Short mmCIF file of C-alpha atoms in Angstrom, two decimals:
data_model
loop_
_atom_site.label_atom_id
_atom_site.label_comp_id
_atom_site.label_asym_id
_atom_site.label_seq_id
_atom_site.Cartn_x
_atom_site.Cartn_y
_atom_site.Cartn_z
CA UNK A 1 -118.23 56.71 158.78
CA UNK A 2 -118.42 59.00 155.77
CA UNK A 3 -121.80 58.22 156.20
CA UNK A 4 -123.86 60.84 154.97
CA UNK A 5 -128.72 55.89 154.03
CA UNK A 6 -132.04 47.34 144.82
CA UNK A 7 -134.13 45.91 142.81
CA UNK A 8 -133.16 45.01 139.31
CA UNK A 9 -135.15 48.06 138.21
CA UNK A 10 -132.75 50.31 140.07
CA UNK A 11 -129.87 49.27 137.85
CA UNK A 12 -130.19 50.44 134.28
CA UNK A 13 -128.68 48.14 131.69
CA UNK A 14 -127.77 49.73 128.39
CA UNK A 15 -128.87 47.94 125.21
CA UNK A 16 -126.54 45.20 124.10
CA UNK A 17 -124.63 45.06 127.39
CA UNK A 18 -124.81 42.16 129.79
CA UNK A 19 -123.72 41.58 133.36
CA UNK A 20 -120.09 40.87 134.04
CA UNK A 21 -118.31 38.04 132.36
CA UNK A 22 -117.84 38.80 128.69
CA UNK A 23 -115.55 41.13 126.84
CA UNK A 24 -113.28 42.13 129.69
CA UNK A 25 -109.91 43.46 128.70
CA UNK A 26 -108.41 41.55 131.62
CA UNK A 27 -107.99 37.84 132.15
CA UNK A 28 -108.07 35.62 135.19
CA UNK A 29 -104.33 34.94 135.06
CA UNK A 30 -102.01 36.59 137.57
CA UNK A 31 -104.13 39.68 138.16
CA UNK A 32 -103.67 41.88 141.24
CA UNK A 33 -106.63 44.03 142.22
CA UNK A 34 -105.70 47.18 144.11
CA UNK A 35 -108.36 48.29 146.59
CA UNK A 36 -108.47 51.48 148.66
CA UNK A 37 -110.93 51.48 151.57
CA UNK A 38 -111.99 53.70 154.46
CA UNK A 39 -111.42 52.81 158.10
CA UNK A 40 -114.54 52.48 160.26
CA UNK A 41 -112.65 51.59 163.41
CA UNK A 42 -111.54 54.00 166.11
CA UNK A 43 -108.39 52.10 167.14
CA UNK A 44 -105.85 49.63 165.84
CA UNK A 45 -107.79 46.87 167.54
CA UNK A 46 -110.87 47.30 165.36
CA UNK A 47 -109.32 48.72 162.20
CA UNK A 48 -111.14 47.82 158.98
CA UNK A 49 -107.79 46.61 157.62
CA UNK A 50 -108.31 43.36 159.54
CA UNK A 51 -111.67 42.76 157.88
CA UNK A 52 -110.38 43.43 154.38
CA UNK A 53 -107.26 41.29 154.85
CA UNK A 54 -109.36 38.33 155.99
CA UNK A 55 -111.81 38.88 153.12
CA UNK A 56 -109.02 39.12 150.53
CA UNK A 57 -107.33 35.92 151.70
CA UNK A 58 -110.65 34.02 151.65
CA UNK A 59 -111.36 35.28 148.12
CA UNK A 60 -107.88 34.37 146.86
CA UNK A 61 -108.27 30.83 148.22
CA UNK A 62 -111.32 30.36 145.97
CA UNK A 63 -110.07 32.28 142.93
CA UNK A 64 -106.63 31.19 141.79
CA UNK A 65 -104.71 33.76 139.77
CA UNK A 66 -106.42 36.81 141.33
CA UNK A 67 -104.65 38.60 144.15
CA UNK A 68 -106.22 41.40 146.19
CA UNK A 69 -104.21 44.14 147.87
CA UNK A 70 -106.15 46.42 150.19
CA UNK A 71 -104.93 49.64 151.80
CA UNK A 72 -107.15 51.24 154.44
CA UNK A 73 -107.00 54.97 155.25
CA UNK A 74 -108.86 57.11 157.76
CA UNK A 75 -111.95 58.98 156.63
CA UNK A 76 -110.05 62.26 156.94
CA UNK A 77 -107.69 61.25 154.14
CA UNK A 78 -109.17 58.42 152.06
CA UNK A 79 -111.05 60.60 149.55
CA UNK A 80 -107.96 62.72 148.98
CA UNK A 81 -105.75 59.63 148.58
CA UNK A 82 -108.01 58.26 145.86
CA UNK A 83 -108.25 61.66 144.13
CA UNK A 84 -104.45 61.94 144.07
CA UNK A 85 -104.08 58.42 142.65
CA UNK A 86 -106.60 59.12 139.90
CA UNK A 87 -104.97 62.44 139.07
CA UNK A 88 -101.54 60.79 138.74
CA UNK A 89 -102.86 58.06 136.45
CA UNK A 90 -102.63 55.39 139.16
CA UNK A 91 -106.33 54.82 139.88
CA UNK A 92 -107.05 51.78 142.05
CA UNK A 93 -109.26 49.03 140.69
CA UNK A 94 -111.77 49.55 143.51
CA UNK A 95 -112.30 52.44 145.91
CA UNK A 96 -114.57 52.36 148.95
CA UNK A 97 -115.12 56.05 149.76
CA UNK A 98 -117.84 58.64 150.27
CA UNK A 99 -118.64 59.96 146.78
CA UNK A 100 -118.66 58.64 143.24
CA UNK A 101 -120.41 61.24 141.03
CA UNK A 102 -117.30 63.18 139.95
CA UNK A 103 -115.57 60.03 138.70
CA UNK A 104 -118.72 58.81 136.97
CA UNK A 105 -119.15 62.15 135.20
CA UNK A 106 -115.57 61.92 133.95
CA UNK A 107 -116.25 58.48 132.44
CA UNK A 108 -113.73 56.77 134.71
CA UNK A 109 -116.01 54.17 136.32
CA UNK A 110 -117.56 50.90 135.27
CA UNK A 111 -121.33 50.77 135.46
CA UNK A 112 -122.72 48.37 138.06
CA UNK A 113 -124.29 46.21 135.36
CA UNK A 114 -120.88 45.83 133.67
CA UNK A 115 -119.39 44.21 136.79
CA UNK A 116 -121.90 42.59 139.07
CA UNK A 117 -123.70 39.31 138.59
CA UNK A 118 -127.45 39.76 138.24
CA UNK A 119 -128.24 38.18 141.66
CA UNK A 120 -125.85 40.65 143.30
CA UNK A 121 -127.46 43.58 141.49
CA UNK A 122 -130.94 42.40 142.39
CA UNK A 123 -129.99 41.98 146.05
CA UNK A 124 -129.58 45.63 147.01
CA UNK A 125 -132.21 47.53 149.00
CA UNK A 126 -133.95 49.62 146.33
CA UNK A 127 -133.80 53.04 147.98
CA UNK A 128 -130.05 52.72 148.55
CA UNK A 129 -129.17 51.40 145.10
CA UNK A 130 -131.10 54.24 143.46
CA UNK A 131 -129.00 56.71 145.45
CA UNK A 132 -125.98 55.38 143.53
CA UNK A 133 -127.31 56.39 140.13
CA UNK A 134 -126.24 59.18 137.80
CA UNK A 135 -128.89 59.88 135.16
CA UNK A 136 -130.59 56.58 136.03
CA UNK A 137 -127.42 54.52 135.56
CA UNK A 138 -125.82 53.01 138.65
CA UNK A 139 -122.12 53.69 139.17
CA UNK A 140 -121.98 53.89 142.95
CA UNK A 141 -122.38 50.45 144.54
CA UNK A 142 -123.58 50.90 148.14
CA UNK A 143 -121.26 49.40 150.74
CA UNK A 144 -122.89 50.15 154.10
CA UNK A 145 -125.69 52.44 155.21
CA UNK A 146 -126.96 54.34 158.20
CA UNK A 147 -130.25 55.98 159.10
CA UNK A 148 -131.10 58.59 161.71
CA UNK A 149 -133.51 58.52 164.65
CA UNK A 150 -134.33 60.71 167.62
CA UNK A 151 -132.40 59.58 170.72
CA UNK A 152 -133.61 60.53 174.20
CA UNK A 153 -132.23 60.04 177.71
CA UNK A 154 -134.79 57.91 179.58
CA UNK A 155 -133.60 58.98 183.04
CA UNK A 156 -133.89 62.68 182.19
CA UNK A 157 -137.30 62.11 180.60
CA UNK A 158 -138.52 60.36 183.76
CA UNK A 159 -137.21 63.13 185.98
CA UNK A 160 -139.00 65.72 183.83
CA UNK A 161 -142.24 63.75 183.86
CA UNK A 162 -142.19 63.00 180.12
CA UNK A 163 -143.85 59.66 179.42
CA UNK A 164 -143.08 59.15 175.72
CA UNK A 165 -140.92 60.44 172.88
CA UNK A 166 -142.28 63.46 170.99
CA UNK A 167 -143.87 62.81 167.60
CA UNK A 168 -144.32 66.42 166.41
CA UNK A 169 -142.43 69.69 166.63
CA UNK A 170 -144.88 71.05 169.19
CA UNK A 171 -144.38 67.98 171.36
CA UNK A 172 -140.61 68.26 170.94
CA UNK A 173 -140.69 71.88 172.11
CA UNK A 174 -142.91 70.97 175.06
CA UNK A 175 -140.57 68.13 176.05
CA UNK A 176 -137.54 70.40 175.73
CA UNK A 177 -139.21 73.01 177.94
CA UNK A 178 -139.93 70.38 180.59
CA UNK A 179 -136.36 69.13 180.44
CA UNK A 180 -135.06 72.66 180.88
CA UNK A 181 -137.37 73.25 183.83
CA UNK A 182 -136.05 70.10 185.50
CA UNK A 183 -132.46 71.35 185.19
CA UNK A 184 -131.24 69.57 182.05
CA UNK A 185 -128.24 71.44 180.63
CA UNK A 186 -129.02 70.81 176.94
CA UNK A 187 -132.70 69.93 176.39
CA UNK A 188 -132.23 69.44 172.63
CA UNK A 189 -128.76 69.32 171.07
CA UNK A 190 -128.71 71.11 167.69
CA UNK A 191 -125.30 70.57 166.04
CA UNK A 192 -125.09 73.04 163.17
CA UNK A 193 -121.32 73.36 163.42
CA UNK A 194 -119.05 72.52 160.47
CA UNK A 195 -118.39 68.84 161.24
CA UNK A 196 -121.63 67.43 159.85
CA UNK A 197 -124.29 70.13 159.87
CA UNK A 198 -125.41 69.13 156.38
CA UNK A 199 -126.91 66.06 158.07
CA UNK A 200 -128.77 67.91 160.83
CA UNK A 201 -129.93 70.39 158.19
CA UNK A 202 -131.32 67.66 155.96
CA UNK A 203 -133.12 65.92 158.83
CA UNK A 204 -134.89 69.12 159.81
CA UNK A 205 -135.72 69.95 156.18
CA UNK A 206 -137.27 66.50 155.70
CA UNK A 207 -139.24 66.73 158.93
CA UNK A 208 -140.64 70.06 157.71
CA UNK A 209 -141.83 68.58 154.43
CA UNK A 210 -138.89 69.91 152.41
CA UNK A 211 -135.43 68.72 151.47
CA UNK A 212 -132.36 69.58 149.41
CA UNK A 213 -133.90 68.58 146.08
CA UNK A 214 -137.26 67.90 144.45
CA UNK A 215 -138.42 64.74 142.68
CA UNK A 216 -136.60 65.84 139.52
CA UNK A 217 -133.31 66.33 141.34
CA UNK A 218 -133.33 70.14 141.20
CA UNK A 219 -132.09 72.00 144.28
CA UNK A 220 -134.91 73.36 146.48
CA UNK A 221 -132.77 74.72 149.30
CA UNK A 222 -134.71 77.99 149.63
CA UNK A 223 -138.19 76.44 149.37
CA UNK A 224 -140.96 77.87 151.53
CA UNK A 225 -140.96 74.69 153.64
CA UNK A 226 -137.22 74.92 154.33
CA UNK A 227 -137.40 78.61 155.20
CA UNK A 228 -140.28 77.95 157.62
CA UNK A 229 -138.31 75.09 159.19
CA UNK A 230 -135.35 77.28 160.06
CA UNK A 231 -137.58 80.12 161.23
CA UNK A 232 -139.19 77.64 163.62
CA UNK A 233 -135.81 76.45 164.88
CA UNK A 234 -134.64 80.05 165.33
CA UNK A 235 -137.74 81.17 167.21
CA UNK A 236 -139.12 78.10 168.97
CA UNK A 237 -136.00 76.16 169.98
CA UNK A 238 -132.89 78.35 169.91
CA UNK A 239 -134.76 81.57 170.70
CA UNK A 240 -136.52 79.85 173.59
CA UNK A 241 -133.14 78.81 175.02
CA UNK A 242 -133.89 75.11 174.61
CA UNK A 243 -130.65 74.11 172.86
CA UNK A 244 -128.23 74.68 175.72
CA UNK A 245 -125.59 77.30 176.46
CA UNK A 246 -123.44 76.99 173.33
CA UNK A 247 -124.15 78.38 169.87
CA UNK A 248 -125.58 75.74 167.48
CA UNK A 249 -123.33 77.22 164.76
CA UNK A 250 -120.28 76.16 166.79
CA UNK A 251 -121.63 72.81 168.01
CA UNK A 252 -120.32 69.81 166.09
CA UNK A 253 -122.02 66.42 165.92
CA UNK A 254 -119.37 64.73 168.07
CA UNK A 255 -119.72 67.52 170.65
CA UNK A 256 -123.42 66.70 170.86
CA UNK A 257 -122.78 62.94 171.03
CA UNK A 258 -120.18 63.40 173.77
CA UNK A 259 -122.59 65.56 175.79
CA UNK A 260 -125.29 62.90 175.39
CA UNK A 261 -122.95 60.19 176.73
CA UNK A 262 -122.20 62.46 179.73
CA UNK A 263 -125.90 62.70 180.53
CA UNK A 264 -126.12 66.41 179.69
CA UNK A 265 -128.50 66.10 176.70
CA UNK A 266 -132.19 65.28 176.78
CA UNK A 267 -132.72 64.69 173.05
CA UNK A 268 -130.78 64.74 169.77
CA UNK A 269 -130.79 63.17 166.33
CA UNK A 270 -128.33 60.29 166.06
CA UNK A 271 -127.17 57.28 164.05
CA UNK A 272 -126.61 53.66 165.18
CA UNK A 273 -123.03 54.22 166.39
CA UNK A 274 -124.40 56.42 169.19
CA UNK A 275 -126.06 53.36 170.73
CA UNK A 276 -122.71 51.75 171.49
CA UNK A 277 -121.24 55.03 172.77
CA UNK A 278 -124.23 55.72 175.05
CA UNK A 279 -124.36 52.17 176.43
CA UNK A 280 -120.63 52.27 177.09
CA UNK A 281 -121.18 55.29 179.36
CA UNK A 282 -124.14 53.79 181.20
CA UNK A 283 -126.76 55.99 179.55
CA UNK A 284 -130.24 54.48 179.38
CA UNK A 285 -131.66 55.76 176.09
CA UNK A 286 -134.62 55.29 173.81
CA UNK A 287 -135.02 55.87 170.08
CA UNK A 288 -137.99 57.09 168.06
CA UNK A 289 -138.77 58.27 164.52
CA UNK A 290 -137.92 61.90 163.86
CA UNK A 291 -140.72 64.27 164.91
CA UNK A 292 -142.28 66.20 162.02
CA UNK A 293 -144.13 69.48 161.67
CA UNK A 294 -147.49 67.94 162.57
CA UNK A 295 -146.61 64.33 163.38
CA UNK A 296 -143.96 61.77 162.54
CA UNK A 297 -141.52 63.02 159.89
CA UNK A 298 -142.46 61.82 156.38
CA UNK A 299 -138.98 60.33 156.05
CA UNK A 300 -135.63 60.22 157.74
CA UNK A 301 -132.18 60.76 156.33
CA UNK A 302 -130.18 57.81 155.10
CA UNK A 303 -126.45 57.85 154.49
CA UNK A 304 -124.57 55.41 152.29
CA UNK A 305 -120.88 54.92 151.62
CA UNK A 306 -119.89 53.66 148.22
CA UNK A 307 -117.79 51.17 146.32
CA UNK A 308 -116.77 52.11 142.80
CA UNK A 309 -114.61 50.42 140.19
CA UNK A 310 -112.22 52.27 137.89
CA UNK A 311 -111.78 51.30 134.25
CA UNK A 312 -108.12 52.23 133.99
CA UNK A 313 -106.59 48.78 134.54
CA UNK A 314 -109.21 46.89 132.54
CA UNK A 315 -109.92 44.31 135.26
CA UNK A 316 -113.69 44.30 134.82
CA UNK A 317 -114.27 40.55 135.16
CA UNK A 318 -111.96 40.13 138.14
CA UNK A 319 -113.50 43.16 139.87
CA UNK A 320 -116.94 41.67 139.33
CA UNK A 321 -115.91 38.36 140.87
CA UNK A 322 -114.46 40.09 143.91
CA UNK A 323 -117.48 42.34 144.43
CA UNK A 324 -119.86 39.41 144.12
CA UNK A 325 -117.83 37.84 146.96
CA UNK A 326 -117.88 41.05 149.01
CA UNK A 327 -121.68 41.08 148.90
CA UNK A 328 -122.29 37.51 150.04
CA UNK A 329 -124.52 37.56 153.11
CA UNK A 330 -121.85 36.36 155.56
CA UNK A 331 -119.34 39.01 154.52
CA UNK A 332 -121.94 41.79 154.68
CA UNK A 333 -123.10 40.71 158.13
CA UNK A 334 -119.54 40.40 159.44
CA UNK A 335 -118.80 44.03 158.57
CA UNK A 336 -122.03 45.70 159.71
CA UNK A 337 -122.02 43.72 162.97
CA UNK A 338 -118.50 44.89 163.78
CA UNK A 339 -119.40 48.58 163.45
CA UNK A 340 -123.16 48.77 164.28
CA UNK A 341 -123.99 49.79 160.72
CA UNK A 342 -126.88 48.84 158.44
CA UNK A 343 -126.60 46.38 155.54
CA UNK A 344 -127.34 47.38 151.96
CA UNK A 345 -128.62 43.96 150.82
CA UNK A 346 -132.10 42.60 151.42
CA UNK A 347 -130.75 39.17 152.41
CA UNK A 348 -128.63 40.59 155.23
CA UNK A 349 -131.46 42.90 156.25
CA UNK A 350 -133.92 40.01 156.55
CA UNK A 351 -131.41 37.99 158.57
CA UNK A 352 -130.96 40.89 161.00
CA UNK A 353 -134.72 41.40 161.32
CA UNK A 354 -135.09 37.71 162.18
CA UNK A 355 -132.37 37.64 164.87
CA UNK A 356 -132.99 39.29 168.27
CA UNK A 357 -129.26 39.90 168.61
CA UNK A 358 -129.84 42.78 166.20
CA UNK A 359 -133.02 44.13 167.85
CA UNK A 360 -131.49 47.55 168.70
CA UNK A 361 -131.04 48.09 164.94
CA UNK A 362 -134.55 47.04 163.88
CA UNK A 363 -136.04 50.52 164.08
CA UNK A 364 -133.17 51.91 161.99
CA UNK A 365 -133.74 49.16 159.41
CA UNK A 366 -137.45 50.04 159.26
CA UNK A 367 -136.64 53.69 158.64
CA UNK A 368 -134.05 52.86 155.99
CA UNK A 369 -136.75 51.57 153.62
CA UNK A 370 -138.15 55.09 153.15
CA UNK A 371 -135.01 57.09 153.86
CA UNK A 372 -133.84 59.90 151.62
CA UNK A 373 -130.16 60.35 150.81
CA UNK A 374 -127.85 63.23 150.09
CA UNK A 375 -127.95 64.24 146.41
CA UNK A 376 -124.63 62.44 145.96
CA UNK A 377 -125.33 61.92 142.25
CA UNK A 378 -124.72 65.63 141.71
CA UNK A 379 -121.14 66.62 140.96
CA UNK A 380 -121.93 69.97 142.62
CA UNK A 381 -122.95 68.37 145.93
CA UNK A 382 -119.49 68.43 147.51
CA UNK A 383 -119.26 72.22 147.03
CA UNK A 384 -122.86 72.83 148.04
CA UNK A 385 -122.23 70.82 151.20
CA UNK A 386 -119.28 73.10 152.00
CA UNK A 387 -121.53 76.15 151.60
CA UNK A 388 -124.05 74.67 154.01
CA UNK A 389 -121.30 74.03 156.55
CA UNK A 390 -120.16 77.65 156.28
CA UNK A 391 -123.53 79.37 156.41
CA UNK A 392 -126.41 77.32 157.84
CA UNK A 393 -125.64 77.95 161.52
CA UNK A 394 -126.31 81.67 161.13
CA UNK A 395 -129.97 81.02 160.24
CA UNK A 396 -130.92 80.13 163.82
CA UNK A 397 -128.93 82.84 165.61
CA UNK A 398 -130.77 85.78 167.15
CA UNK A 399 -131.69 88.02 164.23
CA UNK A 400 -130.80 85.27 161.76
CA UNK A 401 -132.42 85.45 158.32
CA UNK A 402 -133.21 82.01 156.87
CA UNK A 403 -134.74 83.53 153.71
CA UNK A 404 -131.53 85.39 152.87
CA UNK A 405 -129.09 82.61 153.81
CA UNK A 406 -130.96 79.77 152.11
CA UNK A 407 -131.50 82.01 149.07
CA UNK A 408 -127.78 82.67 148.82
CA UNK A 409 -126.94 78.96 149.04
CA UNK A 410 -129.62 78.22 146.42
CA UNK A 411 -128.22 80.79 143.97
CA UNK A 412 -124.68 79.48 144.32
CA UNK A 413 -125.89 75.87 143.98
CA UNK A 414 -127.82 76.73 140.82
CA UNK A 415 -124.79 78.51 139.36
CA UNK A 416 -122.63 75.45 139.97
CA UNK A 417 -125.23 73.20 138.35
CA UNK A 418 -125.48 75.48 135.30
CA UNK A 419 -121.71 75.59 135.00
CA UNK A 420 -121.52 71.81 135.20
CA UNK A 421 -119.62 71.91 138.48
#
């Protein structure tokens, strides 16, 4: 997943414009919608192509004259594929990828209220829909979401005499020290390597009372809270040799997940997919809210992947019809159930909360309501994320200087914002 977690109020409707249906430059006759989507499967057997093909055929059977062609690409190439198509003047009608802000800023996308029926718009979980806005106008339509929790190995906790999951940083350090004393190889896995360290970074910032941005959307990367967070990690976890033998700066998320499924890790932050991986390897695990500086973290990190619709082919009405179909409860549940992801609609969420089949996901769903998301509405975020991947690991090394490193990232982020990056 590229995953990096609405009321009507979350979708701003410009004066004089209504929901989809009127004034489209397309018609319902003999239209082919071209869709590019990301693959959430890890093999041919569970490729997302199967889901989209079934969905497209079901839609076509109910909507004569509209054909849907879907091509699915891996996450390592789908964003680039769409970028190349847009650059060559061959933008798809719909793209399901990881970021929308650049295309919105260039005026290439339909607004959500131009496409979606009002019930569809009103059906999104508010916190997620708001994460799809640029200057209070929604362009990114959330597709699926994920939230993060603390995972812990129950067997290793029992062996170390730890009776419950930690709720604060002090308790986390104490638990890690006990795990180390009982012979656990990696008491707490801290993946600050380049694969997805922007996620681990954000989770720790949030748990320390900080974050990437303030309420106004301005970067606050070098805030006092964030600096103190990384000083604590440097001194109290890494410096106390509680993060295992490898350097956090060279530990990727999948490295940490793999070590957890081998039984080598006591605790780590994870998303719902780790449940399936751990169970598949016979690991008995528990989940808990992220520990915070003095108690439970004020919020966790949510990640959403996005659908967006390009104006180029003028198929606004047809796109709206298809997206309304995509977001029917059955279709949403079919997809999230296949991949252990979280739904973005309140109807699907309520169904999952009422069905014990989905009980392992309930805690993630609870956390999603107050989750904070990457500042994906910023066109500078992609470059800032790269900077974090390059530099953040050095903050927790012996002699690391969080004040200097976070200050450097902040200055570069501000420069990009001022230059309209």
